[in-house]
Coordinates of C-alpha atoms in Angstrom, one line a residue:
X1 CA 60.7 11.8 -32.2
X2 CA 59.8 12.4 -35.3
X3 CA 58.7 9.1 -36.6
X4 CA 59.8 8.3 -40.0
X5 CA 57.4 6.9 -42.9
X6 CA 57.4 3.6 -44.1
X7 CA 57.8 3.2 -47.6
X8 CA 55.6 0.2 -48.3
X9 CA 52.5 2.5 -47.2
X10 CA 53.4 5.1 -50.9
X11 CA 51.9 4.3 -54.1
X12 CA 53.6 5.1 -57.3
X13 CA 51.7 6.8 -59.9
X14 CA 49.8 4.4 -61.7
X15 CA 48.9 2.4 -58.6
X16 CA 47.5 6.3 -57.0
X17 CA 45.6 6.5 -60.3
X18 CA 43.9 3.3 -60.2
X19 CA 42.9 4.0 -56.7
X20 CA 41.3 7.5 -57.6
X21 CA 39.3 5.5 -59.9
X22 CA 38.3 3.1 -58.0
X23 CA 36.7 5.5 -56.2
X24 CA 34.1 6.3 -58.2
X25 CA 32.7 3.1 -58.6
X26 CA 31.9 3.0 -54.9
X27 CA 28.0 3.3 -53.5
X28 CA 25.4 4.2 -56.6
X29 CA 25.6 6.3 -58.9
X30 CA 22.9 8.5 -58.0
X31 CA 24.0 8.8 -54.4
X32 CA 27.5 9.2 -55.6
X33 CA 29.1 8.2 -52.6
X34 CA 32.5 7.8 -53.9
X35 CA 32.0 10.1 -57.0
X36 CA 31.7 13.0 -54.5
X37 CA 34.9 12.0 -53.1
X38 CA 37.8 11.4 -55.9
X39 CA 38.8 15.4 -56.3
X40 CA 38.8 15.2 -52.0
X41 CA 41.5 12.5 -52.2
X42 CA 43.1 13.6 -55.3
X43 CA 43.6 16.9 -53.5
X44 CA 45.7 14.9 -51.0
X45 CA 47.9 13.2 -53.3
X46 CA 48.2 15.5 -56.2
X47 CA 48.5 19.1 -53.8
X48 CA 50.0 16.7 -50.7
X49 CA 47.0 18.4 -48.6
X50 CA 46.0 17.0 -44.9
X51 CA 42.4 15.7 -45.3
X52 CA 41.0 18.0 -42.8
X53 CA 42.3 20.8 -44.7
X54 CA 40.9 19.0 -47.7
X55 CA 37.5 18.8 -45.8
X56 CA 37.8 22.9 -45.1
X57 CA 38.6 24.0 -48.9
X58 CA 36.2 26.5 -49.9
X59 CA 35.6 27.3 -54.1
X60 CA 36.9 30.7 -53.4
X61 CA 40.2 29.5 -52.5
X62 CA 40.4 27.8 -55.8
X63 CA 41.9 29.3 -58.8
X64 CA 41.1 27.1 -61.2
X65 CA 42.2 28.1 -65.1
X66 CA 41.2 26.9 -67.8
X67 CA 44.9 25.3 -68.4
X68 CA 47.7 25.1 -66.8
X69 CA 48.8 24.8 -63.2
X70 CA 46.2 26.4 -60.5
X71 CA 46.6 27.4 -56.6
X72 CA 45.0 26.3 -53.2
X73 CA 44.8 28.9 -50.4
X74 CA 44.3 26.9 -47.5
X75 CA 42.9 28.6 -44.4
X76 CA 41.3 26.6 -42.4
X77 CA 41.3 22.5 -41.1
X78 CA 38.3 21.0 -39.9
X79 CA 39.1 17.9 -38.0
X80 CA 36.8 15.3 -36.5
X81 CA 37.1 15.6 -32.8
X82 CA 33.8 14.8 -31.5
X83 CA 31.1 17.1 -29.6
X84 CA 32.7 17.2 -26.5
X85 CA 35.0 18.9 -27.5
X86 CA 34.1 21.6 -29.8
X87 CA 31.9 23.7 -27.4
X88 CA 29.4 23.7 -30.2
X89 CA 27.8 20.4 -30.3
X90 CA 29.2 20.1 -33.7
X91 CA 31.4 16.6 -34.9
X92 CA 34.0 19.5 -36.8
X93 CA 35.6 21.5 -35.2
X94 CA 36.8 24.8 -36.9
X95 CA 40.8 25.0 -36.4
X96 CA 43.6 27.1 -38.5
X97 CA 46.2 25.8 -39.8
X98 CA 48.4 22.9 -37.9
X99 CA 52.2 24.5 -37.6
X100 CA 50.5 28.3 -38.1
X101 CA 49.7 31.0 -36.5
X102 CA 46.2 31.6 -36.6
X103 CA 44.7 33.3 -39.5
X104 CA 47.6 32.4 -41.4
X105 CA 47.1 31.3 -45.0
X106 CA 49.6 28.7 -47.0
X107 CA 49.2 28.5 -50.7
X108 CA 49.7 25.3 -52.6
X109 CA 50.3 24.9 -56.4
X110 CA 48.4 22.4 -57.9
X111 CA 49.1 21.0 -61.2
X112 CA 46.5 20.9 -64.2
X113 CA 45.5 17.5 -63.9
X114 CA 43.7 18.4 -60.3
X115 CA 42.6 21.5 -61.7
X116 CA 40.8 19.8 -64.3
X117 CA 39.2 17.2 -61.6
X118 CA 38.6 20.5 -59.3
X119 CA 36.7 22.4 -62.7
X120 CA 34.8 18.8 -62.9
X121 CA 33.4 18.3 -59.4
X122 CA 32.3 21.8 -59.2
X123 CA 30.2 21.0 -62.1
X124 CA 28.7 18.1 -61.2
X125 CA 28.2 18.6 -57.6
X126 CA 28.3 22.4 -56.8
X127 CA 29.5 23.9 -53.4
X128 CA 27.4 23.6 -49.9
X129 CA 26.3 27.0 -48.9
X130 CA 29.2 28.0 -47.3
X131 CA 31.6 27.6 -49.9
X132 CA 32.9 24.5 -48.8
X133 CA 33.8 22.2 -51.9
X134 CA 33.2 18.9 -50.4
X135 CA 29.9 18.3 -48.8
X136 CA 28.1 14.7 -47.9
X137 CA 24.2 14.8 -49.5
X138 CA 22.9 16.6 -47.0
X139 CA 25.5 19.6 -47.2
X140 CA 27.2 19.1 -44.5
X141 CA 30.9 18.4 -43.1
X142 CA 32.6 15.5 -45.0
X143 CA 33.2 12.8 -42.1
X144 CA 36.1 11.2 -41.8
X145 CA 34.2 8.0 -41.2
X146 CA 32.6 8.7 -44.0
X147 CA 35.5 9.3 -46.4
X148 CA 37.6 6.4 -44.4
X149 CA 34.8 4.0 -45.5
X150 CA 34.2 5.3 -49.1
X151 CA 38.4 4.3 -49.3
X152 CA 38.6 1.4 -47.6
X153 CA 36.2 -0.2 -50.4
X154 CA 38.2 1.7 -53.3
X155 CA 41.3 0.0 -52.0
X156 CA 39.6 -3.2 -52.3
X157 CA 38.7 -2.5 -56.4
X158 CA 41.6 -1.4 -57.2
X159 CA 44.7 -3.7 -55.1
X160 CA 44.9 -7.3 -55.1
X161 CA 43.9 -9.2 -52.2
X162 CA 47.7 -9.5 -51.1
X163 CA 48.4 -5.6 -51.5
X164 CA 45.2 -4.9 -49.5
X165 CA 46.5 -7.0 -46.8
X166 CA 49.7 -5.1 -46.9
X167 CA 49.7 -1.3 -45.3
X168 CA 50.1 0.1 -48.6
X169 CA 48.3 3.2 -49.0
X170 CA 46.3 2.1 -46.0
X171 CA 44.6 5.2 -44.7
X172 CA 43.9 8.1 -47.1
X173 CA 46.3 10.3 -44.7
X174 CA 49.4 7.9 -46.9
X175 CA 48.1 10.0 -49.9
X176 CA 50.0 12.8 -48.4
X177 CA 52.7 10.8 -47.8
X178 CA 52.8 9.3 -51.4
X179 CA 52.8 13.7 -52.3
X180 CA 55.1 14.5 -50.3
X181 CA 57.9 11.4 -51.1
X182 CA 57.0 12.1 -54.7
X183 CA 58.3 15.5 -54.9
X184 CA 61.7 14.8 -52.7
X185 CA 62.6 11.6 -55.1
X186 CA 61.3 14.2 -57.9
X187 CA 64.0 16.0 -56.6
X188 CA 62.2 19.0 -55.8
X189 CA 64.0 21.7 -53.2
X190 CA 62.8 20.4 -50.2
X191 CA 62.8 23.8 -48.7
X192 CA 59.9 24.3 -51.6
X193 CA 58.4 20.5 -50.5
X194 CA 58.3 21.4 -46.8
X195 CA 57.0 24.8 -47.5
X196 CA 53.9 23.1 -49.9
X197 CA 53.3 21.2 -46.6
X198 CA 53.5 23.4 -43.8
X199 CA 56.8 21.6 -42.2
X200 CA 60.1 22.5 -41.4
X201 CA 63.0 21.2 -43.6
X202 CA 63.8 19.1 -40.6
X203 CA 60.9 17.2 -39.8
X204 CA 60.4 16.4 -43.6
X205 CA 64.1 15.1 -44.0
X206 CA 63.7 13.2 -40.8
X207 CA 60.2 11.8 -42.0
X208 CA 61.1 10.5 -45.6
X209 CA 64.6 9.6 -44.9
X210 CA 63.8 6.3 -47.3
X211 CA 62.7 8.3 -50.0
X212 CA 65.5 10.2 -50.0
X213 CA 67.6 7.0 -51.0
X214 CA 65.2 6.4 -53.6
X215 CA 65.7 10.1 -54.9
X216 CA 69.7 9.1 -55.1
X217 CA 68.8 5.7 -57.1
X218 CA 66.9 7.9 -59.6
X219 CA 69.7 10.3 -59.6
X220 CA 72.5 7.4 -60.5
X221 CA 70.4 6.0 -63.1
X222 CA 69.9 9.3 -64.6
X223 CA 73.8 10.0 -64.4
X224 CA 74.6 6.7 -66.5
X225 CA 72.0 7.4 -68.7
X226 CA 73.6 10.5 -69.3
X227 CA 76.9 9.0 -69.9
X228 CA 75.5 6.4 -71.6
X229 CA 76.5 3.7 -69.2
X230 CA 74.7 0.8 -67.5
X231 CA 74.1 1.8 -63.9
X232 CA 74.7 -1.7 -62.7
X233 CA 71.4 -1.9 -61.3
X234 CA 69.4 -5.3 -61.7
X235 CA 66.5 -4.9 -64.0
X236 CA 64.0 -6.2 -61.0
X237 CA 63.8 -10.0 -59.7
X238 CA 67.0 -11.9 -60.9
X239 CA 68.1 -9.1 -63.0
X240 CA 68.2 -8.8 -66.8
X241 CA 68.5 -10.7 -69.4

């Protein structure tokens, strides 16, 4: 049974921007513990990538024009599984994409804002020897424990104490949830959202059913505005004036 995403974990665009900005303040400037991961988290939010896909992203997989939309070609994922499971003594496994046949790729369009963030990241940090965009200070694969710690610190910087104690964007993976739910809420064809996310339409709609409810509210407001009518919805708690 597919588990439905809890709407409470999903940030809005303003909150996402504040969290990404907070990531850049984590750690000292010289070590750049947070700054080197800002674009990593941005790939999850603006591109809907899974964390393990983002960690494996290479410079040669990116089309980053001077302006406009770009694209990412996803081929690998680097999940953290532990040395005893990789067979190589490495902590990260080297796998193909989830829900895809071996060696199959997936192309993900990315908006101009993410294009510019990736260009800035490459300009400041370059790439690892094997082309990976995101690396630790020694050039190794970014561990899940590393980006989890940075994310936790960023939440405490960007959110109120009440929000920190809530499920709101509690995990880095929730950035992907925010990306997919935003696409559905914006009215993007579910088939397109599912293709970009490497999910089936059936799984996508069942997981994000609550977000589809929100899309109906958005549609109602747009129709009411077009007709010049009051949509009958209150302006927040207690209603409008």
